[in-house]
Every structure is written in structure tokens, then in C-alpha cells.
Short mmCIF file of C-alpha atoms and ligand atoms in Angstrom, two decimals:
data_model
loop_
_atom_site.label_atom_id
_atom_site.label_comp_id
_atom_site.label_asym_id
_atom_site.label_seq_id
_atom_site.Cartn_x
_atom_site.Cartn_y
_atom_site.Cartn_z
CA MET U 28 -21.30 82.85 -13.37
CA THR U 29 -24.38 82.52 -13.89
CA PHE U 30 -25.78 78.87 -13.94
CA GLU U 31 -28.99 79.35 -15.73
CA THR U 32 -30.29 77.28 -18.43
CA PRO U 33 -30.38 78.89 -21.46
CA GLU U 34 -34.28 78.14 -22.80
CA HIS U 35 -33.53 76.24 -26.41
CA LEU U 36 -32.38 73.62 -23.64
CA ILE U 37 -34.42 73.82 -21.40
CA ARG U 38 -37.48 73.08 -23.36
CA ARG U 39 -35.26 70.00 -25.39
CA PHE U 40 -34.13 68.40 -22.59
CA LYS U 41 -36.99 68.79 -19.42
CA VAL U 42 -37.83 65.75 -19.13
CA LEU U 43 -41.93 65.83 -18.56
CA ASP U 44 -44.17 63.61 -17.42
CA ALA U 45 -46.47 60.99 -18.89
CA PRO U 46 -50.02 62.20 -17.83
CA GLU U 47 -51.32 58.21 -18.47
CA VAL U 48 -49.95 57.65 -14.76
CA ASP U 49 -49.83 58.97 -11.88
CA PHE U 50 -46.45 57.89 -10.87
CA PHE U 51 -43.03 59.47 -12.53
CA LEU U 52 -42.71 57.83 -15.63
CA PRO U 53 -39.84 60.46 -18.32
CA LYS U 54 -42.66 61.02 -20.70
CA ASN U 55 -41.37 59.10 -24.58
CA LYS U 56 -40.32 61.62 -26.67
CA ASN U 57 -40.85 60.05 -30.39
CA GLY U 58 -44.21 59.07 -29.69
CA PRO U 59 -46.01 55.47 -29.66
CA LEU U 60 -43.34 52.38 -29.33
CA GLY U 61 -43.52 50.26 -31.79
CA LYS U 62 -43.84 52.30 -34.37
CA SER U 63 -41.51 52.76 -37.13
CA THR U 64 -39.50 55.89 -36.15
CA LEU U 65 -40.03 58.82 -37.09
CA GLU U 66 -36.90 58.71 -40.32
CA GLN U 67 -39.67 55.48 -41.94
CA ASP U 68 -41.95 57.42 -41.81
CA ASN U 69 -42.18 59.24 -45.80
CA ASP U 70 -43.84 58.01 -47.92
CA GLU U 71 -40.88 56.54 -49.74
CA ILE U 72 -39.67 54.50 -47.43
CA LYS U 73 -42.72 53.94 -45.57
CA ALA U 74 -44.02 51.84 -49.11
CA LYS U 75 -41.23 49.32 -48.29
CA LEU U 76 -42.13 48.15 -45.03
CA PRO U 77 -42.36 44.69 -43.69
CA LYS U 78 -45.89 44.59 -43.57
CA LEU U 79 -45.03 43.78 -40.11
CA PHE U 80 -44.49 46.84 -39.35
CA THR U 81 -47.57 48.49 -41.06
CA PRO U 82 -50.14 50.14 -38.58
CA LEU U 83 -53.51 48.73 -39.03
CA LYS U 84 -56.65 50.25 -38.47
CA ILE U 85 -59.19 47.94 -36.94
CA HIS U 86 -61.49 50.71 -35.97
CA LYS U 87 -63.03 54.58 -35.59
CA ASN U 88 -61.72 53.98 -32.01
CA LEU U 89 -58.05 51.78 -32.97
CA GLU U 90 -54.74 52.15 -35.16
CA ILE U 91 -52.02 49.34 -33.77
CA ASN U 92 -48.84 50.29 -34.37
CA ASN U 93 -47.77 47.49 -35.72
CA ARG U 94 -49.58 44.04 -36.95
CA ILE U 95 -47.66 41.49 -33.61
CA GLY U 96 -49.20 41.03 -30.60
CA VAL U 97 -49.38 39.60 -27.17
CA SER U 98 -51.14 35.95 -27.26
CA PRO U 99 -53.45 36.06 -24.32
CA MET U 100 -51.88 33.51 -21.37
CA CYS U 101 -53.69 32.47 -17.94
CA THR U 102 -51.07 33.42 -15.79
CA TYR U 103 -52.70 30.93 -12.88
CA SER U 104 -51.40 34.44 -9.99
CA ALA U 105 -54.85 36.28 -9.77
CA ASP U 106 -55.87 36.42 -5.57
CA ASN U 107 -57.27 33.24 -4.72
CA LYS U 108 -58.76 34.45 -1.74
CA GLY U 109 -62.32 36.19 -0.72
CA SER U 110 -64.27 38.93 -1.62
CA LYS U 111 -60.37 39.74 -3.57
CA LYS U 112 -60.92 36.32 -5.76
CA GLY U 113 -59.78 37.30 -9.39
CA GLU U 114 -58.28 40.49 -8.65
CA ALA U 115 -55.20 40.71 -10.49
CA THR U 116 -52.10 41.38 -8.32
CA LYS U 117 -47.99 43.53 -8.56
CA PHE U 118 -47.45 40.16 -10.92
CA HIS U 119 -50.02 41.54 -13.44
CA GLU U 120 -48.76 44.80 -13.75
CA ILE U 121 -45.28 44.10 -14.30
CA HIS U 122 -46.14 41.49 -16.19
CA TYR U 123 -47.89 43.18 -18.85
CA GLY U 124 -45.77 46.66 -18.08
CA GLY U 125 -42.68 44.18 -19.41
CA PHE U 126 -44.81 43.99 -22.32
CA SER U 127 -45.73 47.53 -22.72
CA SER U 128 -42.50 48.89 -22.73
CA ARG U 129 -41.93 47.10 -25.21
CA GLY U 130 -43.48 48.20 -28.67
CA PRO U 131 -46.05 45.92 -29.54
CA GLY U 132 -48.46 46.36 -31.49
CA LEU U 133 -51.88 45.52 -29.54
CA ILE U 134 -51.59 43.27 -26.26
CA ILE U 135 -54.88 40.69 -25.28
CA VAL U 136 -54.59 39.84 -21.53
CA GLU U 137 -55.73 36.52 -20.00
CA ALA U 138 -58.86 35.27 -20.22
CA ALA U 139 -61.08 36.80 -16.69
CA SER U 140 -63.56 34.72 -16.19
CA VAL U 141 -66.90 36.99 -15.53
CA VAL U 142 -68.67 34.75 -12.95
CA PRO U 143 -66.44 32.95 -10.20
CA ASN U 144 -67.48 29.61 -11.30
CA GLY U 145 -65.86 30.24 -15.67
CA ARG U 146 -62.38 30.72 -14.16
CA THR U 147 -60.43 27.33 -15.51
CA SER U 148 -58.47 27.47 -11.66
CA PRO U 149 -58.84 29.57 -7.74
CA GLU U 150 -55.71 31.79 -8.91
CA ASP U 151 -57.60 32.77 -12.87
CA LEU U 152 -58.79 37.13 -13.57
CA GLY U 153 -62.34 37.45 -12.83
CA ILE U 154 -63.74 40.84 -14.60
CA TRP U 155 -67.63 40.02 -12.49
CA ASN U 156 -67.09 43.17 -9.97
CA ASP U 157 -65.78 46.38 -10.33
CA ASP U 158 -62.76 45.92 -7.91
CA GLN U 159 -61.55 43.84 -9.65
CA ALA U 160 -62.02 46.57 -13.38
CA LEU U 161 -60.40 48.75 -10.90
CA LEU U 162 -57.71 46.56 -10.04
CA LEU U 163 -56.65 46.05 -13.81
CA LYS U 164 -56.84 50.31 -14.29
CA PRO U 165 -52.59 50.77 -13.81
CA ILE U 166 -51.61 47.78 -16.09
CA VAL U 167 -54.36 49.78 -19.07
CA ASP U 168 -52.64 52.90 -17.84
CA PHE U 169 -49.57 51.80 -18.13
CA ALA U 170 -49.80 50.56 -21.68
CA HIS U 171 -51.68 54.15 -23.07
CA SER U 172 -48.50 55.87 -21.57
CA GLN U 173 -46.33 53.53 -23.71
CA GLY U 174 -49.24 54.26 -26.94
CA VAL U 175 -49.42 50.56 -26.61
CA LYS U 176 -53.18 49.14 -27.52
CA ILE U 177 -54.92 46.65 -25.13
CA GLY U 178 -57.78 44.30 -24.66
CA ILE U 179 -58.41 41.59 -22.22
CA GLN U 180 -59.83 38.54 -22.78
CA ILE U 181 -63.56 37.71 -20.97
CA ALA U 182 -64.31 33.70 -20.36
CA HIS U 183 -66.33 31.08 -18.89
CA ALA U 184 -64.36 27.44 -18.50
CA GLY U 185 -68.10 25.74 -19.09
CA ARG U 186 -66.72 22.09 -18.30
CA LYS U 187 -63.15 22.37 -17.87
CA SER U 188 -63.86 25.10 -14.58
CA SER U 189 -62.93 24.68 -11.47
CA GLY U 190 -59.41 22.74 -11.90
CA VAL U 191 -56.35 22.80 -10.45
CA ALA U 192 -53.92 26.14 -12.02
CA ILE U 193 -52.43 24.09 -14.76
CA PRO U 194 -48.47 24.87 -13.66
CA GLU U 195 -48.92 22.51 -10.66
CA HIS U 196 -50.24 19.82 -12.28
CA LEU U 197 -53.78 18.36 -15.06
CA GLN U 198 -55.69 16.79 -12.24
CA LYS U 199 -59.42 18.80 -13.73
CA GLY U 200 -62.38 19.46 -11.20
CA ILE U 201 -61.04 19.89 -7.45
CA SER U 202 -63.52 20.86 -4.94
CA SER U 203 -63.92 23.19 -2.25
CA ALA U 204 -60.99 22.11 0.04
CA LEU U 205 -58.75 23.41 -1.89
CA GLU U 206 -60.89 26.35 -3.64
CA GLY U 207 -62.36 25.07 -6.03
CA TRP U 208 -66.06 24.13 -6.38
CA SER U 209 -66.78 21.11 -8.76
CA ASP U 210 -68.40 19.08 -5.37
CA LYS U 211 -70.74 21.29 -5.72
CA LYS U 212 -74.74 21.13 -6.84
CA GLY U 213 -77.01 24.09 -7.72
CA PRO U 214 -76.11 27.78 -8.53
CA ASP U 215 -72.09 28.23 -7.99
CA GLY U 216 -71.13 24.58 -9.61
CA VAL U 217 -69.68 23.60 -12.76
CA PHE U 218 -72.10 24.42 -15.55
CA ALA U 219 -71.67 23.73 -19.25
CA PRO U 220 -74.86 22.73 -22.07
CA SER U 221 -75.30 19.19 -21.17
CA PRO U 222 -73.90 17.08 -19.01
CA VAL U 223 -70.97 15.68 -20.80
CA ALA U 224 -67.89 15.79 -19.00
CA TYR U 225 -64.47 16.60 -20.94
CA ASP U 226 -63.25 13.61 -20.50
CA GLU U 227 -63.79 10.91 -17.55
CA ASN U 228 -60.23 9.47 -17.27
CA ASN U 229 -58.87 12.93 -15.98
CA SER U 230 -60.93 13.57 -13.17
CA TYR U 231 -62.93 16.35 -15.34
CA VAL U 232 -66.60 16.33 -13.24
CA GLU U 233 -70.27 15.74 -15.51
CA PRO U 234 -70.70 19.84 -15.31
CA GLN U 235 -74.68 20.52 -14.52
CA GLU U 236 -76.72 21.75 -17.76
CA ILE U 237 -77.33 25.30 -18.25
CA PRO U 238 -81.22 26.21 -17.85
CA THR U 239 -82.47 27.24 -21.35
CA SER U 240 -83.87 30.22 -18.43
CA GLU U 241 -81.10 30.80 -17.18
CA ILE U 242 -79.10 30.89 -20.74
CA LYS U 243 -79.96 34.97 -20.35
CA ASP U 244 -78.56 35.63 -17.74
CA TYR U 245 -74.59 34.10 -19.23
CA VAL U 246 -75.05 36.67 -22.03
CA LYS U 247 -75.52 39.88 -19.67
CA ALA U 248 -72.69 39.13 -17.24
CA PHE U 249 -70.45 39.05 -21.23
CA GLY U 250 -71.24 41.86 -21.93
CA ASP U 251 -71.01 43.39 -18.46
CA ALA U 252 -68.05 41.90 -17.93
CA ALA U 253 -67.10 44.39 -21.03
CA LYS U 254 -68.81 47.35 -19.85
CA ARG U 255 -66.38 47.07 -16.74
CA ALA U 256 -63.55 46.68 -18.95
CA TYR U 257 -64.30 50.31 -20.50
CA ASP U 258 -65.83 52.20 -18.35
CA ILE U 259 -63.43 51.53 -15.83
CA SER U 260 -61.01 49.53 -16.18
CA GLY U 261 -60.12 51.59 -20.02
CA PHE U 262 -59.31 48.49 -22.07
CA ASP U 263 -59.11 49.47 -25.21
CA PHE U 264 -61.10 46.43 -26.94
CA VAL U 265 -61.97 43.34 -26.02
CA GLU U 266 -62.09 39.85 -27.34
CA ILE U 267 -64.70 36.76 -26.84
CA HIS U 268 -63.12 33.91 -25.63
CA GLY U 269 -64.74 30.92 -28.28
CA ALA U 270 -62.02 28.27 -28.05
CA HIS U 271 -60.41 25.94 -26.51
CA GLY U 272 -62.97 23.91 -25.15
CA TYR U 273 -64.59 26.40 -22.61
CA LEU U 274 -68.22 27.23 -21.83
CA ILE U 275 -68.91 29.11 -25.49
CA SER U 276 -67.14 26.59 -27.86
CA THR U 277 -68.67 23.82 -26.35
CA PHE U 278 -72.51 25.29 -27.77
CA LEU U 279 -71.17 25.13 -31.13
CA SER U 280 -69.70 21.87 -31.19
CA SER U 281 -73.10 18.59 -31.27
CA THR U 282 -69.94 16.41 -29.56
CA SER U 283 -71.07 18.88 -26.00
CA ASN U 284 -74.22 20.12 -27.49
CA LYS U 285 -76.44 17.27 -26.83
CA ARG U 286 -79.61 20.06 -26.27
CA SER U 287 -83.07 20.24 -27.74
CA ASP U 288 -84.31 24.18 -27.25
CA GLU U 289 -83.26 26.66 -29.09
CA TYR U 290 -79.26 26.65 -28.47
CA GLY U 291 -78.59 23.65 -29.28
CA GLY U 292 -79.03 20.86 -32.32
CA SER U 293 -78.80 23.10 -36.10
CA PHE U 294 -76.02 25.10 -36.63
CA GLU U 295 -77.87 28.35 -35.99
CA ASN U 296 -78.76 27.37 -32.99
CA ARG U 297 -75.96 25.73 -31.63
CA ILE U 298 -74.29 29.53 -32.51
CA ARG U 299 -76.68 31.79 -31.39
CA PHE U 300 -75.32 31.75 -27.67
CA LEU U 301 -72.25 33.08 -29.37
CA LEU U 302 -73.66 35.52 -31.46
CA GLU U 303 -76.30 36.94 -28.24
CA ILE U 304 -73.20 37.28 -26.77
CA ILE U 305 -71.45 39.38 -29.43
CA ASP U 306 -74.61 41.22 -29.55
CA GLU U 307 -74.36 42.85 -25.05
CA VAL U 308 -70.67 43.06 -25.45
CA LYS U 309 -70.61 45.04 -28.97
CA SER U 310 -69.60 48.58 -28.13
CA GLU U 311 -70.15 52.03 -30.47
CA ASN U 312 -67.16 52.87 -29.18
CA HIS U 313 -64.55 49.44 -29.41
CA PRO U 314 -63.76 46.85 -31.40
CA THR U 315 -65.37 43.13 -30.59
CA PHE U 316 -62.41 40.85 -31.09
CA VAL U 317 -64.10 36.80 -31.16
CA ARG U 318 -61.26 33.89 -30.85
CA LEU U 319 -62.76 30.66 -32.27
CA SER U 320 -61.16 26.70 -32.26
CA ALA U 321 -61.13 27.01 -36.05
CA ASP U 322 -61.80 23.92 -36.35
CA GLU U 323 -62.52 20.97 -32.96
CA LEU U 324 -59.68 17.88 -34.71
CA ALA U 325 -61.80 15.32 -34.90
CA PRO U 326 -61.79 15.24 -38.71
CA ASN U 327 -63.61 11.67 -38.22
CA ASP U 328 -66.24 12.51 -35.75
CA PRO U 329 -69.65 13.76 -38.21
CA GLU U 330 -70.46 15.48 -35.11
CA SER U 331 -67.78 18.01 -34.34
CA TRP U 332 -66.73 21.47 -35.29
CA LYS U 333 -64.43 21.67 -38.24
CA ILE U 334 -63.60 24.42 -40.31
CA GLU U 335 -66.47 24.56 -42.76
CA ASP U 336 -68.42 25.41 -40.01
CA SER U 337 -66.36 27.94 -38.47
CA ILE U 338 -65.86 29.37 -42.70
CA LYS U 339 -69.38 29.26 -42.22
CA LEU U 340 -69.81 31.20 -38.55
CA SER U 341 -67.88 33.64 -40.20
CA ASP U 342 -70.59 35.20 -42.45
CA HIS U 343 -72.82 36.08 -38.78
CA LEU U 344 -69.62 37.80 -37.61
CA VAL U 345 -69.20 39.50 -40.48
CA ASN U 346 -73.01 41.32 -40.35
CA HIS U 347 -73.09 40.73 -36.48
CA GLY U 348 -69.90 43.68 -36.33
CA VAL U 349 -67.30 41.72 -35.58
CA GLU U 350 -63.76 43.39 -36.28
CA VAL U 351 -60.82 40.55 -35.42
CA LEU U 352 -61.47 36.45 -35.52
CA ASP U 353 -58.79 35.49 -33.74
CA LEU U 354 -58.21 31.17 -34.62
CA SER U 355 -56.87 28.69 -32.13
CA SER U 356 -57.43 24.63 -32.46
CA GLY U 357 -58.51 21.82 -30.66
CA GLY U 358 -59.25 21.63 -26.68
CA ILE U 359 -63.18 20.41 -27.05
CA ASN U 360 -62.37 16.76 -27.94
CA SER U 361 -60.59 15.35 -25.46
CA LYS U 362 -60.18 12.39 -28.10
CA ALA U 363 -59.24 14.62 -31.35
CA GLU U 364 -55.97 14.46 -32.93
CA ARG U 365 -52.37 16.15 -31.25
CA ARG U 366 -51.90 20.02 -33.41
CA LYS U 367 -49.13 19.98 -35.51
CA THR U 368 -45.95 20.99 -34.32
CA ASN U 369 -44.46 23.09 -37.44
CA GLN U 370 -44.22 26.89 -37.35
CA GLY U 371 -47.84 29.25 -38.24
CA PHE U 372 -49.61 25.16 -37.62
CA GLN U 373 -52.72 26.72 -37.40
CA THR U 374 -52.33 29.91 -40.18
CA GLN U 375 -54.04 27.33 -42.52
CA TYR U 376 -57.41 28.15 -40.64
CA ALA U 377 -56.74 31.84 -41.50
CA LYS U 378 -55.69 31.38 -45.09
CA ALA U 379 -58.87 29.12 -44.81
CA ILE U 380 -61.23 31.77 -43.43
CA LYS U 381 -58.93 35.16 -44.94
CA ASP U 382 -59.76 33.66 -48.10
CA HIS U 383 -63.93 33.37 -47.44
CA VAL U 384 -64.08 36.74 -45.83
CA GLY U 385 -61.96 38.89 -47.46
CA ASP U 386 -61.44 42.83 -46.20
CA LYS U 387 -64.92 42.20 -44.05
CA LEU U 388 -63.25 40.34 -40.79
CA LEU U 389 -59.39 41.36 -40.11
CA ILE U 390 -58.19 38.20 -38.97
CA ALA U 391 -55.39 37.35 -35.94
CA THR U 392 -53.43 33.78 -36.70
CA VAL U 393 -51.47 32.62 -33.58
CA GLY U 394 -49.88 29.26 -33.19
CA LYS U 395 -45.54 28.48 -33.09
CA ILE U 396 -44.87 31.85 -35.52
CA LEU U 397 -41.61 32.13 -34.25
CA GLU U 398 -39.62 33.84 -37.19
CA ALA U 399 -40.25 37.71 -38.63
CA LYS U 400 -39.68 36.34 -41.92
CA PHE U 401 -42.59 33.51 -41.72
CA ALA U 402 -44.17 36.22 -39.79
CA ASN U 403 -44.64 39.01 -42.64
CA ASP U 404 -44.75 36.15 -45.46
CA VAL U 405 -48.12 34.84 -43.49
CA LEU U 406 -49.07 39.32 -43.47
CA GLU U 407 -47.79 39.02 -47.21
CA ASN U 408 -49.52 36.68 -49.15
CA ASP U 409 -53.12 38.25 -47.36
CA ASP U 410 -53.46 34.82 -45.15
CA ALA U 411 -54.08 36.76 -42.24
CA ASP U 412 -53.87 40.88 -40.79
CA ILE U 413 -52.55 40.45 -37.47
CA ILE U 414 -50.29 37.79 -36.16
CA LEU U 415 -50.04 36.71 -32.05
CA ALA U 416 -47.78 35.33 -30.05
CA GLY U 417 -47.58 33.80 -27.28
CA LYS U 418 -44.57 31.67 -25.78
CA PRO U 419 -42.18 33.78 -28.13
CA PHE U 420 -43.04 36.67 -25.74
CA LEU U 421 -42.64 34.71 -22.76
CA LYS U 422 -38.99 34.14 -23.18
CA ASN U 423 -38.47 37.87 -24.64
CA PRO U 424 -41.03 40.61 -24.20
CA GLY U 425 -38.30 42.55 -25.91
CA LEU U 426 -40.13 40.22 -29.75
CA VAL U 427 -40.95 42.56 -31.78
CA SER U 428 -37.55 44.70 -31.44
CA SER U 429 -35.24 41.13 -32.36
CA TRP U 430 -38.27 40.65 -34.86
CA ALA U 431 -37.12 45.08 -36.33
CA ASP U 432 -34.14 43.47 -35.81
CA GLU U 433 -34.27 41.18 -37.87
CA LEU U 434 -35.91 42.51 -40.36
CA GLY U 435 -34.28 45.76 -40.55
CA VAL U 436 -36.49 47.75 -39.55
CA ARG U 437 -36.30 50.90 -37.26
CA ILE U 438 -39.27 50.91 -33.99
CA GLN U 439 -40.07 53.43 -32.04
CA LEU U 440 -38.27 52.19 -28.04
CA ALA U 441 -38.89 53.69 -24.71
CA ARG U 442 -36.75 56.47 -23.99
CA GLN U 443 -35.34 54.21 -21.32
CA TYR U 444 -33.75 52.01 -23.51
CA GLU U 445 -33.55 53.44 -26.63
CA TRP U 446 -30.29 55.76 -25.84
CA PRO U 447 -28.35 52.74 -25.25
CA PHE U 448 -28.59 51.68 -28.86
CA HIS U 449 -29.40 55.11 -30.62
CA PRO U 450 -27.64 57.61 -28.48
CA PRO U 451 -28.25 61.23 -28.61
CA PRO U 452 -25.46 63.56 -29.95
CA TRP U 453 -23.03 64.12 -26.91
CA ASN U 454 -22.15 67.94 -27.92
CA LEU U 455 -24.22 70.22 -26.78
CA ASP U 456 -24.33 74.08 -28.38
C1 FMN H 502 -49.19 30.01 -20.10
C2 FMN H 502 -50.22 29.54 -21.31
C3 FMN H 502 -51.35 29.82 -21.30
C4 FMN H 502 -52.24 30.47 -21.72
N1 FMN H 502 -53.19 31.28 -21.41
C5 FMN H 502 -54.68 31.04 -22.64
C6 FMN H 502 -55.70 31.81 -22.44
O1 FMN H 502 -55.57 32.87 -21.72
N2 FMN H 502 -56.87 32.35 -22.82
C7 FMN H 502 -56.84 31.27 -24.45
O2 FMN H 502 -57.36 31.65 -25.93
N3 FMN H 502 -54.62 31.11 -24.62
C8 FMN H 502 -54.00 31.44 -24.22
N4 FMN H 502 -53.32 30.06 -23.94
C9 FMN H 502 -53.27 29.51 -25.81
C10 FMN H 502 -51.40 31.38 -26.23
O3 FMN H 502 -53.04 32.10 -26.72
C11 FMN H 502 -51.64 30.89 -27.60
O4 FMN H 502 -52.75 30.20 -28.47
C12 FMN H 502 -50.55 29.57 -28.02
O5 FMN H 502 -49.87 29.56 -26.77
C13 FMN H 502 -50.27 29.52 -29.54
O6 FMN H 502 -49.60 30.67 -29.21
P1 FMN H 502 -47.56 30.13 -29.13
O7 FMN H 502 -47.26 29.13 -30.33
O8 FMN H 502 -47.25 31.40 -29.94
O9 FMN H 502 -47.42 29.85 -27.33
C14 FMN H 502 -52.26 30.15 -23.24
C15 FMN H 502 -50.72 29.41 -23.94
C16 FMN H 502 -49.98 29.26 -23.07
C17 FMN H 502 -48.22 29.05 -23.98
#
């Protein structure tokens, strides 16, 4: 009696290792996750695929398998102690791994600060040193083992830094006793373009003004962070956080930028800081994403940043080689209107800019996009090129599968999750 297995069965059924990670992981058999499956890969069926499930080439080195991305979301779970400050933990590996194994087109890892005092809270991720970048590498490797593209948002919270992590409560301006730095004067304190607090009523501190001679240090910190993200962590792209009242967006708006040097005053001066950062971050081998608050939502304040400013800025982003503009809104002005809560409430901004830039810039839209049909219509109408979702992914890391079901598309699932839904033939020959 022989127990030898015929060659063809070995070839067909031997479980291969995924090479991207250093532990045993069954390699996915049929290619990258989230892509419409092979049987839908013939031209006739492809032509009928909903745009949401078509691939998109973002850069010579980056093509995504579908148009759905995980929006950056702080988890306030980074280490906050001593030299380990800002480091990712096992939580981050599990959290982002859960998304990766379910096939989004791309993932944008939460805001990681480019300097220690640019964190919104002591539990924010950092990417100001090489150890932090190395601890992000397993997250990237795992995403790549699933054929999923992954980037990271690089940030400085400016006058909104040194707060309590949002899940605790919205107290701002915490001091050294709680691992914060709002009580510090000098280089380790809270900095912004001008000494104007976000909101005096909520204990936000008055920031120190960044001296003109030090602006280049901030620009370099963003550039160094991007380099670490590429060379050490292996990310596919970085997103520059220019939204929500953080440092870059406070340079853009006249309500927060009162400078009289070449970084304040005119529109051209206020956008200079962002453009210098883009030039520093830009890399031949990776696309650059920028997130903006398209509108400050303070229409009656003549000094506020408005959608018309974002449209004007988009021409400069094109000229500086940005590939993707990701449009959020608000967060800059404590007296602004509250954001609307209808589905796709920020898609109007994506459309306004898409109509202006056409194919010169890819546009990502985000904000309460809850249904596959809605998301797909946004793309089919050419209002945007990429759909990002935040909270929907927190509730349902398998959002891409759910949306595929909703639109009647079959996508490639992970080996571990595919067979219960699409069982293999049980009769072996
Ligand atoms: C828990 C949480 C954390 C967030 N952290 C960030 C962040 O780090 N960077 C950022 O640009 N936006 C952040 N956002 C905003 C989201 O990226 C997204 O724009 C917003 O939640 C609206 O999309 P949604 O309705 O799909 O959640 C966060 C949102 C949530 C809910």
C-alpha cells in the first residue's frame, strides 16, 4: 500500500507561504484581495463592472484593486512612555490587519506626527524616529501579503496638539502631569503660525508663533517622515495632513494665520508652507496624497478658507506633482457651522474641484458614504475618483465585501475567508 500523493495533486493543493511576512501565512491563491475575481476578468464582463470595483492606476508604481479606501482614523493607542512614545503596538497590527485581510483598494494609516510635540494627544502615532517607522513595517508587510496598498498620513497638529485623547473627553491643553506639553514654553511647547488659540472656552492653549527661521525645520520634518515611511516601513504612499485645523491648515486660513513674513498675508504666501512640504515629501517612486479641509464652513467670515480657495490651490497641487487630493472640511474655526449629516455631505467639494481639474488630479471624497450604490454613483458621475470611508470600516472591516454583494460583484477574498462562501469542488480525481 502506498501513501504517496500524485504529483498533480501536490501541485494543485500544496499550501504555499506568503513571502512578504516572516511567519507562516497561507499565500492567497488567486491574486490580490478586493479585485473582481478571475471569472469577471474577461473584457465583456469587465466593461459592465461598477466603477467602484474597477482598478485605478494612481502612479507608475501604484495601482489599486478597487476604488474603496480606509480613511485615516486616529486610534489613540500608540505607546506614550519614555523613548517608546509614538510607537505602534500589537493593536495597530491587528486593527490594520483586519482591514487588509478584507481587501480595500487602499488603507491610509492614521495621522502620525512628524515631531513629538505635533501629536494631538500623548497616545498618537509618531514617525519622527526610525524605531517608530520599523514598528509600522509589519502592518505594511501584512497588507502587501494580501495584495493591498497602504499609505500613512503624516501630520502636525499645530495649535490643536497636546490634548487628551478624544475617546476620554474633549479637554484640550493638557500639561506634563498627563504626559502633555501645553504648559511648556520653548522648543517643546505648542506651536502654530500665529499666537491665536483655537478656542479659549475649551482650554485650548495659546500657541507660540513659529519663528520664520525655523519654518524650514518643520518642512524638513515632513520630508524626513516620508523618507522613513518609504525606506524603513515600506509604505506605498504618504498623505500630507493639510486639514482639520492642524498646522498646515492653520497656515492656509487667514483666520489663524496672522503672520507678516512670506508665510502669511496673501494667498500665495499662506499656501507656501504646504507647497514647500509637498516639494520636500515628493518622491519619484511613490505618489503623494494631500488631505485638505476644502472649506472652513464659516461663510460669513471674509477671512475664512473657502471652496474657491481650495479650487485655486488645486492648480498649485497639480503643478507640484500631487497625485491625489483627499477632501474633508471644517475643523479650523471654532465658530464655524456644524457639518451637515446627509450621506456624502462632503462630495460637493470633490465635485467642485474635479470639475475644475479634470484628469490632472485624482480626487478622493469622504464623509458618511454608507451605501454601495451611492458610492458607485459618485464615481460614475465623475464627481470623484476614490471613495474613502472611516466609521463604516470601524463597524464593518468587511465593508468592501458588503458593498460588492450590494452591487452583485464577486471579489477575491482571502484564502481563509473564501471557501465557506465559494467551496472548492469536493471530488478529487
Ligand atoms: C475615530 C476617528 C479618527 C479620525 N482620525 C483622523 C485622522 O487621523 N486624520 C484625518 O485626516 N481624519 C481623521 N478622521 C476623519 C475621518 O478620516 C473621516 O474623514 C471622517 O470620519 C468622515 O468619514 P466617515 O463618515 O466615513 O467616518 C477620524 C475620524 C474618526 C471617526
